[in-house]
PDB file of C-alpha atoms in Angstrom:
ATOM      1  CA  MET A  23    -180.806  86.157 -28.091  1.00  0.00           C
ATOM      2  CA  SER A  24    -178.797  89.395 -28.152  1.00  0.00           C
ATOM      3  CA  ASP A  25    -180.486  92.779 -27.963  1.00  0.00           C
ATOM      4  CA  VAL A  26    -178.850  93.707 -31.278  1.00  0.00           C
ATOM      5  CA  VAL A  27    -179.214  90.428 -33.217  1.00  0.00           C
ATOM      6  CA  THR A  28    -182.489  88.545 -33.520  1.00  0.00           C
ATOM      7  CA  VAL A  29    -183.516  85.266 -35.137  1.00  0.00           C
ATOM      8  CA  GLU A  30    -187.018  84.390 -36.246  1.00  0.00           C
ATOM      9  CA  GLU A  31    -188.570  81.779 -38.492  1.00  0.00           C
ATOM     10  CA  ALA A  32    -189.696  84.047 -41.320  1.00  0.00           C
ATOM     11  CA  ALA A  33    -191.211  81.163 -43.289  1.00  0.00           C
ATOM     12  CA  ASP A  34    -191.267  77.393 -43.022  1.00  0.00           C
ATOM     13  CA  GLY A  35    -187.629  76.372 -42.679  1.00  0.00           C
ATOM     14  CA  VAL A  36    -186.265  79.910 -43.179  1.00  0.00           C
ATOM     15  CA  ALA A  37    -184.318  81.684 -40.435  1.00  0.00           C
ATOM     16  CA  LEU A  38    -184.187  85.475 -40.630  1.00  0.00           C
ATOM     17  CA  ILE A  39    -181.150  86.922 -38.803  1.00  0.00           C
ATOM     18  CA  VAL A  40    -181.429  90.673 -38.280  1.00  0.00           C
ATOM     19  CA  MET A  41    -178.552  92.890 -37.137  1.00  0.00           C
ATOM     20  CA  ALA A  42    -179.883  96.073 -35.523  1.00  0.00           C
ATOM     21  CA  ASP A  43    -177.240  97.748 -33.363  1.00  0.00           C
ATOM     22  CA  ARG A  44    -178.587 101.208 -34.075  1.00  0.00           C
ATOM     23  CA  ALA A  45    -176.324 102.904 -31.546  1.00  0.00           C
ATOM     24  CA  HIS A  46    -173.199 101.725 -33.385  1.00  0.00           C
ATOM     25  CA  LYS A  47    -174.498 101.412 -36.968  1.00  0.00           C
ATOM     26  CA  ASN A  48    -173.854  97.659 -36.995  1.00  0.00           C
ATOM     27  CA  THR A  49    -170.115  97.864 -36.456  1.00  0.00           C
ATOM     28  CA  PHE A  50    -168.453  94.757 -35.031  1.00  0.00           C
ATOM     29  CA  THR A  51    -168.993  95.624 -31.372  1.00  0.00           C
ATOM     30  CA  ASP A  52    -168.689  92.817 -28.831  1.00  0.00           C
ATOM     31  CA  ASP A  53    -172.488  92.700 -28.607  1.00  0.00           C
ATOM     32  CA  LEU A  54    -172.956  92.367 -32.356  1.00  0.00           C
ATOM     33  CA  VAL A  55    -170.211  89.752 -32.722  1.00  0.00           C
ATOM     34  CA  SER A  56    -171.535  87.724 -29.789  1.00  0.00           C
ATOM     35  CA  GLY A  57    -175.100  88.004 -31.047  1.00  0.00           C
ATOM     36  CA  LEU A  58    -174.149  86.852 -34.535  1.00  0.00           C
ATOM     37  CA  GLY A  59    -172.238  83.895 -33.109  1.00  0.00           C
ATOM     38  CA  ASP A  60    -175.275  82.850 -31.073  1.00  0.00           C
ATOM     39  CA  ALA A  61    -177.626  83.351 -34.020  1.00  0.00           C
ATOM     40  CA  PHE A  62    -175.614  81.225 -36.429  1.00  0.00           C
ATOM     41  CA  ARG A  63    -175.143  78.519 -33.803  1.00  0.00           C
ATOM     42  CA  GLN A  64    -178.907  78.397 -33.370  1.00  0.00           C
ATOM     43  CA  VAL A  65    -179.509  78.174 -37.105  1.00  0.00           C
ATOM     44  CA  GLY A  66    -176.839  75.536 -37.563  1.00  0.00           C
ATOM     45  CA  SER A  67    -178.107  73.298 -34.769  1.00  0.00           C
ATOM     46  CA  ASP A  68    -181.862  73.643 -35.293  1.00  0.00           C
ATOM     47  CA  GLU A  69    -183.029  70.966 -37.719  1.00  0.00           C
ATOM     48  CA  ARG A  70    -186.078  73.069 -38.607  1.00  0.00           C
ATOM     49  CA  PHE A  71    -183.949  75.535 -40.537  1.00  0.00           C
ATOM     50  CA  ARG A  72    -183.000  74.750 -44.118  1.00  0.00           C
ATOM     51  CA  ALA A  73    -181.932  78.233 -45.214  1.00  0.00           C
ATOM     52  CA  ALA A  74    -181.054  81.553 -43.595  1.00  0.00           C
ATOM     53  CA  VAL A  75    -181.284  85.212 -44.559  1.00  0.00           C
ATOM     54  CA  LEU A  76    -178.879  87.722 -43.004  1.00  0.00           C
ATOM     55  CA  THR A  77    -179.832  91.399 -43.106  1.00  0.00           C
ATOM     56  CA  GLY A  78    -179.404  94.709 -41.294  1.00  0.00           C
ATOM     57  CA  TYR A  79    -181.690  97.615 -40.459  1.00  0.00           C
ATOM     58  CA  GLY A  80    -182.629 100.761 -42.368  1.00  0.00           C
ATOM     59  CA  SER A  81    -179.706 101.947 -44.456  1.00  0.00           C
ATOM     60  CA  TYR A  82    -177.085  99.799 -42.683  1.00  0.00           C
ATOM     61  CA  PHE A  83    -176.116  96.204 -43.352  1.00  0.00           C
ATOM     62  CA  CYS A  84    -172.783  96.022 -41.493  1.00  0.00           C
ATOM     63  CA  SER A  85    -170.117  98.690 -41.013  1.00  0.00           C
ATOM     64  CA  GLY A  86    -167.137  96.475 -40.146  1.00  0.00           C
ATOM     65  CA  GLY A  87    -164.607  97.038 -37.386  1.00  0.00           C
ATOM     66  CA  THR A  88    -165.013  99.687 -34.706  1.00  0.00           C
ATOM     67  CA  ARG A  89    -162.401 102.414 -34.512  1.00  0.00           C
ATOM     68  CA  GLU A  90    -161.439 101.206 -31.029  1.00  0.00           C
ATOM     69  CA  ALA A  91    -160.795  97.678 -32.313  1.00  0.00           C
ATOM     70  CA  LEU A  92    -158.778  98.973 -35.264  1.00  0.00           C
ATOM     71  CA  LEU A  93    -156.704 101.189 -32.968  1.00  0.00           C
ATOM     72  CA  ASP A  94    -156.023  98.157 -30.773  1.00  0.00           C
ATOM     73  CA  ILE A  95    -154.727  96.288 -33.814  1.00  0.00           C
ATOM     74  CA  GLN A  96    -152.623  99.297 -34.819  1.00  0.00           C
ATOM     75  CA  ALA A  97    -151.095  99.389 -31.333  1.00  0.00           C
ATOM     76  CA  GLY A  98    -150.352  95.655 -31.407  1.00  0.00           C
ATOM     77  CA  ARG A  99    -152.859  94.771 -28.687  1.00  0.00           C
ATOM     78  CA  ALA A 100    -155.129  92.650 -30.919  1.00  0.00           C
ATOM     79  CA  THR A 101    -155.707  91.167 -34.359  1.00  0.00           C
ATOM     80  CA  PHE A 102    -158.874  90.777 -36.429  1.00  0.00           C
ATOM     81  CA  VAL A 103    -158.849  87.045 -35.635  1.00  0.00           C
ATOM     82  CA  ARG A 104    -160.951  85.932 -32.663  1.00  0.00           C
ATOM     83  CA  ASP A 105    -159.520  84.048 -29.719  1.00  0.00           C
ATOM     84  CA  GLU A 106    -159.106  80.319 -30.284  1.00  0.00           C
ATOM     85  CA  GLY A 107    -162.407  78.503 -29.912  1.00  0.00           C
ATOM     86  CA  ARG A 108    -164.484  81.574 -30.852  1.00  0.00           C
ATOM     87  CA  PRO A 109    -165.756  81.915 -34.430  1.00  0.00           C
ATOM     88  CA  ASN A 110    -164.506  84.647 -36.746  1.00  0.00           C
ATOM     89  CA  VAL A 111    -167.598  86.728 -37.329  1.00  0.00           C
ATOM     90  CA  PHE A 112    -166.855  87.435 -40.995  1.00  0.00           C
ATOM     91  CA  ALA A 113    -166.822  83.694 -41.809  1.00  0.00           C
ATOM     92  CA  LEU A 114    -170.092  82.799 -40.075  1.00  0.00           C
ATOM     93  CA  PRO A 115    -172.128  82.685 -43.322  1.00  0.00           C
ATOM     94  CA  LEU A 116    -169.468  80.462 -44.908  1.00  0.00           C
ATOM     95  CA  ASP A 117    -169.320  78.132 -41.903  1.00  0.00           C
ATOM     96  CA  CYS A 118    -173.106  77.891 -41.514  1.00  0.00           C
ATOM     97  CA  PRO A 119    -174.186  74.393 -42.613  1.00  0.00           C
ATOM     98  CA  VAL A 120    -177.308  75.582 -44.459  1.00  0.00           C
ATOM     99  CA  PRO A 121    -177.305  78.063 -47.371  1.00  0.00           C
ATOM    100  CA  VAL A 122    -177.199  81.725 -46.359  1.00  0.00           C
ATOM    101  CA  VAL A 123    -178.565  84.680 -48.330  1.00  0.00           C
ATOM    102  CA  SER A 124    -176.997  88.075 -47.584  1.00  0.00           C
ATOM    103  CA  ALA A 125    -179.760  90.647 -47.999  1.00  0.00           C
ATOM    104  CA  MET A 126    -177.440  93.666 -48.049  1.00  0.00           C
ATOM    105  CA  GLN A 127    -180.180  96.259 -48.062  1.00  0.00           C
ATOM    106  CA  GLY A 128    -177.884  98.829 -46.463  1.00  0.00           C
ATOM    107  CA  HIS A 129    -174.308 100.029 -46.484  1.00  0.00           C
ATOM    108  CA  ALA A 130    -171.661  97.294 -46.173  1.00  0.00           C
ATOM    109  CA  ILE A 131    -168.191  98.491 -45.257  1.00  0.00           C
ATOM    110  CA  GLY A 132    -164.842  96.721 -44.891  1.00  0.00           C
ATOM    111  CA  GLY A 133    -165.233  93.554 -42.851  1.00  0.00           C
ATOM    112  CA  GLY A 134    -169.008  93.955 -43.037  1.00  0.00           C
ATOM    113  CA  LEU A 135    -168.893  93.649 -46.811  1.00  0.00           C
ATOM    114  CA  ALA A 136    -166.522  90.677 -46.536  1.00  0.00           C
ATOM    115  CA  MET A 137    -168.988  88.932 -44.211  1.00  0.00           C
ATOM    116  CA  GLY A 138    -171.816  89.534 -46.660  1.00  0.00           C
ATOM    117  CA  LEU A 139    -169.786  88.164 -49.554  1.00  0.00           C
ATOM    118  CA  PHE A 140    -169.035  84.954 -47.626  1.00  0.00           C
ATOM    119  CA  ALA A 141    -172.731  84.042 -47.938  1.00  0.00           C
ATOM    120  CA  ASP A 142    -173.931  81.625 -50.601  1.00  0.00           C
ATOM    121  CA  PHE A 143    -176.175  84.236 -52.238  1.00  0.00           C
ATOM    122  CA  VAL A 144    -175.779  88.012 -52.251  1.00  0.00           C
ATOM    123  CA  ILE A 145    -178.382  90.677 -53.002  1.00  0.00           C
ATOM    124  CA  LEU A 146    -177.415  94.355 -53.131  1.00  0.00           C
ATOM    125  CA  ALA A 147    -179.339  97.635 -52.979  1.00  0.00           C
ATOM    126  CA  ARG A 148    -179.021 100.246 -55.705  1.00  0.00           C
ATOM    127  CA  GLU A 149    -178.864 103.117 -53.199  1.00  0.00           C
ATOM    128  CA  SER A 150    -176.453 101.593 -50.687  1.00  0.00           C
ATOM    129  CA  VAL A 151    -172.699 102.014 -50.360  1.00  0.00           C
ATOM    130  CA  TYR A 152    -170.270  99.088 -50.686  1.00  0.00           C
ATOM    131  CA  THR A 153    -166.580  99.572 -49.995  1.00  0.00           C
ATOM    132  CA  ALA A 154    -163.418  97.750 -48.985  1.00  0.00           C
ATOM    133  CA  ASN A 155    -162.075 100.788 -47.151  1.00  0.00           C
ATOM    134  CA  PHE A 156    -159.002  99.231 -45.497  1.00  0.00           C
ATOM    135  CA  MET A 157    -156.439 101.079 -47.626  1.00  0.00           C
ATOM    136  CA  LYS A 158    -158.260 104.356 -46.931  1.00  0.00           C
ATOM    137  CA  TYR A 159    -156.614 104.112 -43.513  1.00  0.00           C
ATOM    138  CA  GLY A 160    -153.288 102.904 -44.859  1.00  0.00           C
ATOM    139  CA  PHE A 161    -153.379  99.221 -43.854  1.00  0.00           C
ATOM    140  CA  THR A 162    -153.844  96.141 -45.989  1.00  0.00           C
ATOM    141  CA  PRO A 163    -157.174  94.278 -45.964  1.00  0.00           C
ATOM    142  CA  GLY A 164    -158.205  91.678 -43.400  1.00  0.00           C
ATOM    143  CA  PHE A 165    -161.314  89.634 -42.557  1.00  0.00           C
ATOM    144  CA  GLY A 166    -160.604  87.230 -45.412  1.00  0.00           C
ATOM    145  CA  SER A 167    -161.136  90.025 -47.933  1.00  0.00           C
ATOM    146  CA  THR A 168    -158.128  89.157 -50.075  1.00  0.00           C
ATOM    147  CA  LEU A 169    -159.756  85.783 -50.705  1.00  0.00           C
ATOM    148  CA  VAL A 170    -163.455  86.530 -50.946  1.00  0.00           C
ATOM    149  CA  PHE A 171    -163.439  89.763 -52.972  1.00  0.00           C
ATOM    150  CA  PRO A 172    -161.686  88.297 -56.055  1.00  0.00           C
ATOM    151  CA  ALA A 173    -163.529  84.982 -55.617  1.00  0.00           C
ATOM    152  CA  LYS A 174    -166.986  86.528 -55.577  1.00  0.00           C
ATOM    153  CA  LEU A 175    -166.560  89.736 -57.595  1.00  0.00           C
ATOM    154  CA  GLY A 176    -163.955  88.524 -60.088  1.00  0.00           C
ATOM    155  CA  PRO A 177    -160.251  89.440 -60.012  1.00  0.00           C
ATOM    156  CA  ALA A 178    -160.556  92.776 -61.850  1.00  0.00           C
ATOM    157  CA  LEU A 179    -163.326  94.317 -59.745  1.00  0.00           C
ATOM    158  CA  GLY A 180    -162.228  92.587 -56.542  1.00  0.00           C
ATOM    159  CA  HIS A 181    -158.676  93.901 -56.840  1.00  0.00           C
ATOM    160  CA  GLU A 182    -159.940  97.372 -57.726  1.00  0.00           C
ATOM    161  CA  LEU A 183    -162.047  97.577 -54.575  1.00  0.00           C
ATOM    162  CA  LEU A 184    -159.203  96.330 -52.393  1.00  0.00           C
ATOM    163  CA  LEU A 185    -156.447  98.517 -53.868  1.00  0.00           C
ATOM    164  CA  THR A 186    -158.326 101.770 -54.362  1.00  0.00           C
ATOM    165  CA  ALA A 187    -160.663 101.647 -51.316  1.00  0.00           C
ATOM    166  CA  ARG A 188    -163.252 103.328 -53.558  1.00  0.00           C
ATOM    167  CA  THR A 189    -166.846 103.589 -52.495  1.00  0.00           C
ATOM    168  CA  PHE A 190    -169.425 102.190 -54.920  1.00  0.00           C
ATOM    169  CA  ARG A 191    -173.181 102.502 -54.912  1.00  0.00           C
ATOM    170  CA  GLY A 192    -175.045  99.319 -55.746  1.00  0.00           C
ATOM    171  CA  ALA A 193    -176.201 100.906 -58.999  1.00  0.00           C
ATOM    172  CA  GLU A 194    -172.555 101.508 -60.000  1.00  0.00           C
ATOM    173  CA  LEU A 195    -171.672  97.900 -59.255  1.00  0.00           C
ATOM    174  CA  ALA A 196    -174.627  96.759 -61.371  1.00  0.00           C
ATOM    175  CA  ALA A 197    -173.281  98.853 -64.248  1.00  0.00           C
ATOM    176  CA  ARG A 198    -169.878  97.203 -63.745  1.00  0.00           C
ATOM    177  CA  GLY A 199    -171.460  93.774 -64.180  1.00  0.00           C
ATOM    178  CA  VAL A 200    -171.345  92.599 -60.562  1.00  0.00           C
ATOM    179  CA  PRO A 201    -172.592  88.971 -60.562  1.00  0.00           C
ATOM    180  CA  PHE A 202    -175.372  89.570 -58.005  1.00  0.00           C
ATOM    181  CA  PRO A 203    -178.915  90.916 -58.199  1.00  0.00           C
ATOM    182  CA  VAL A 204    -179.125  94.650 -57.434  1.00  0.00           C
ATOM    183  CA  HIS A 205    -182.568  95.973 -56.463  1.00  0.00           C
ATOM    184  CA  PRO A 206    -184.097  99.069 -54.904  1.00  0.00           C
ATOM    185  CA  ARG A 207    -183.533  98.888 -51.152  1.00  0.00           C
ATOM    186  CA  GLY A 208    -187.145  98.078 -50.340  1.00  0.00           C
ATOM    187  CA  ASP A 209    -187.059  95.017 -52.608  1.00  0.00           C
ATOM    188  CA  VAL A 210    -183.859  93.451 -51.252  1.00  0.00           C
ATOM    189  CA  LEU A 211    -185.255  91.620 -48.218  1.00  0.00           C
ATOM    190  CA  PRO A 212    -188.448  90.369 -49.940  1.00  0.00           C
ATOM    191  CA  THR A 213    -186.316  89.046 -52.805  1.00  0.00           C
ATOM    192  CA  ALA A 214    -183.968  87.315 -50.352  1.00  0.00           C
ATOM    193  CA  LEU A 215    -186.844  85.722 -48.451  1.00  0.00           C
ATOM    194  CA  GLU A 216    -188.407  84.465 -51.682  1.00  0.00           C
ATOM    195  CA  LEU A 217    -185.080  82.883 -52.637  1.00  0.00           C
ATOM    196  CA  ALA A 218    -184.716  81.335 -49.173  1.00  0.00           C
ATOM    197  CA  ARG A 219    -188.241  79.906 -49.292  1.00  0.00           C
ATOM    198  CA  GLY A 220    -187.356  78.156 -52.540  1.00  0.00           C
ATOM    199  CA  LEU A 221    -184.211  76.724 -50.959  1.00  0.00           C
ATOM    200  CA  ALA A 222    -186.158  75.565 -47.910  1.00  0.00           C
ATOM    201  CA  GLU A 223    -188.359  73.352 -50.080  1.00  0.00           C
ATOM    202  CA  LYS A 224    -185.386  70.954 -50.327  1.00  0.00           C
ATOM    203  CA  PRO A 225    -184.354  68.453 -47.636  1.00  0.00           C
ATOM    204  CA  ARG A 226    -181.902  69.895 -45.116  1.00  0.00           C
ATOM    205  CA  ARG A 227    -179.479  66.970 -45.472  1.00  0.00           C
ATOM    206  CA  SER A 228    -179.279  67.478 -49.221  1.00  0.00           C
ATOM    207  CA  LEU A 229    -178.740  71.221 -48.857  1.00  0.00           C
ATOM    208  CA  VAL A 230    -176.003  70.750 -46.256  1.00  0.00           C
ATOM    209  CA  THR A 231    -174.267  68.097 -48.350  1.00  0.00           C
ATOM    210  CA  LEU A 232    -174.286  70.192 -51.519  1.00  0.00           C
ATOM    211  CA  LYS A 233    -173.202  73.389 -49.734  1.00  0.00           C
ATOM    212  CA  ASP A 234    -170.274  71.504 -48.163  1.00  0.00           C
ATOM    213  CA  ARG A 235    -169.118  70.578 -51.652  1.00  0.00           C
ATOM    214  CA  LEU A 236    -169.688  73.971 -53.248  1.00  0.00           C
ATOM    215  CA  VAL A 237    -167.833  75.983 -50.572  1.00  0.00           C
ATOM    216  CA  LEU A 238    -165.069  73.436 -49.981  1.00  0.00           C
ATOM    217  CA  GLY A 239    -162.500  75.523 -51.839  1.00  0.00           C
ATOM    218  CA  LEU A 240    -163.238  78.713 -49.908  1.00  0.00           C
ATOM    219  CA  ARG A 241    -163.251  76.904 -46.569  1.00  0.00           C
ATOM    220  CA  GLU A 242    -159.924  75.218 -47.330  1.00  0.00           C
ATOM    221  CA  ARG A 243    -158.252  78.405 -48.582  1.00  0.00           C
ATOM    222  CA  LEU A 244    -159.480  80.759 -45.852  1.00  0.00           C
ATOM    223  CA  PRO A 245    -156.990  79.788 -43.088  1.00  0.00           C
ATOM    224  CA  ARG A 246    -154.044  80.425 -45.435  1.00  0.00           C
ATOM    225  CA  ALA A 247    -155.558  83.734 -46.557  1.00  0.00           C
ATOM    226  CA  ILE A 248    -155.941  84.817 -42.925  1.00  0.00           C
ATOM    227  CA  GLU A 249    -152.310  83.918 -42.199  1.00  0.00           C
ATOM    228  CA  GLU A 250    -151.174  85.983 -45.169  1.00  0.00           C
ATOM    229  CA  GLU A 251    -153.365  88.925 -44.171  1.00  0.00           C
ATOM    230  CA  LEU A 252    -151.982  88.857 -40.623  1.00  0.00           C
ATOM    231  CA  ALA A 253    -148.434  88.817 -42.020  1.00  0.00           C
ATOM    232  CA  MET A 254    -149.224  91.868 -44.155  1.00  0.00           C
ATOM    233  CA  HIS A 255    -150.705  93.592 -41.096  1.00  0.00           C
ATOM    234  CA  GLU A 256    -147.398  93.158 -39.290  1.00  0.00           C
ATOM    235  CA  ILE A 257    -145.848  95.217 -42.093  1.00  0.00           C
ATOM    236  CA  THR A 258    -148.601  97.789 -42.698  1.00  0.00           C
ATOM    237  CA  PHE A 259    -150.830  98.219 -39.634  1.00  0.00           C
ATOM    238  CA  HIS A 260    -148.338  99.556 -37.105  1.00  0.00           C
ATOM    239  CA  GLN A 261    -147.244 102.576 -39.139  1.00  0.00           C
ATOM    240  CA  PRO A 262    -147.883 105.877 -37.321  1.00  0.00           C
ATOM    241  CA  GLU A 263    -149.747 107.158 -40.383  1.00  0.00           C
ATOM    242  CA  VAL A 264    -152.380 104.460 -39.841  1.00  0.00           C
ATOM    243  CA  ARG A 265    -153.246 105.765 -36.375  1.00  0.00           C
ATOM    244  CA  GLU A 266    -153.426 109.305 -37.741  1.00  0.00           C
ATOM    245  CA  LEU A 267    -155.753 108.233 -40.555  1.00  0.00           C
ATOM    246  CA  LEU A 268    -157.986 106.238 -38.206  1.00  0.00           C
ATOM    247  CA  MET A 269    -158.278 109.255 -35.924  1.00  0.00           C
ATOM    248  CA  SER A 270    -158.986 111.717 -38.745  1.00  0.00           C
ATOM    249  CA  ARG A 271    -160.927 109.722 -41.347  1.00  0.00           C
ATOM    250  CA  TYR A 272    -162.851 106.983 -39.530  1.00  0.00           C
ATOM    251  CA  GLY A 273    -166.590 107.378 -40.021  1.00  0.00           C
ATOM    252  CA  GLU A 274    -166.385 109.732 -42.984  1.00  0.00           C
TER     253      GLU A 274
END
């Protein structure tokens, strides 16, 4: 496995995927993306696993795109979509055949929050920061965010996060009625593992079959959403103001 992503069997039938790229605060570096791809392939192909928990380290869940990658997109050298034949990291929880629990014990930013929301279950931390910060830098959202934020958070809150790029603590989202459990940070992973252990009591074939049905709509709509996001990026991402904002505001 990768040095920054590990997989272990945390309980009978439960895979625990841990992102711990401490040097880069779990941004989507090549190492993290490659490690996540390997981890989800392992979970998907290993018949022992009937559920998975995805988590980060310390106060970080996933911080989204690196500044270098975003500058490459701004300059027209890349897009947020992976090369053909390589999985899009943000959709790995959605594509995983078994149910995935996002234990977002730490901050989840931009594409990192989108990836967490693509899981089947989401658990947030009261102290942590959650933001769709794309518009903070002047470009429209990517990583499937325009689909998954309204789908999982509801249109009102989902649109507010996307349009305003506001930063919310988990406690604020709980007060806004977010439809996910929100716990103190130290309770997030234990709660997720307890949920996953309950899932893993069921037969894998039954879990896979039911998940396929429950996420069918999201899986079918995601390619169109990505196309529309890429089209918006052609309009918004290449503005000179975007480069200036990425250089001055990234990491604040």
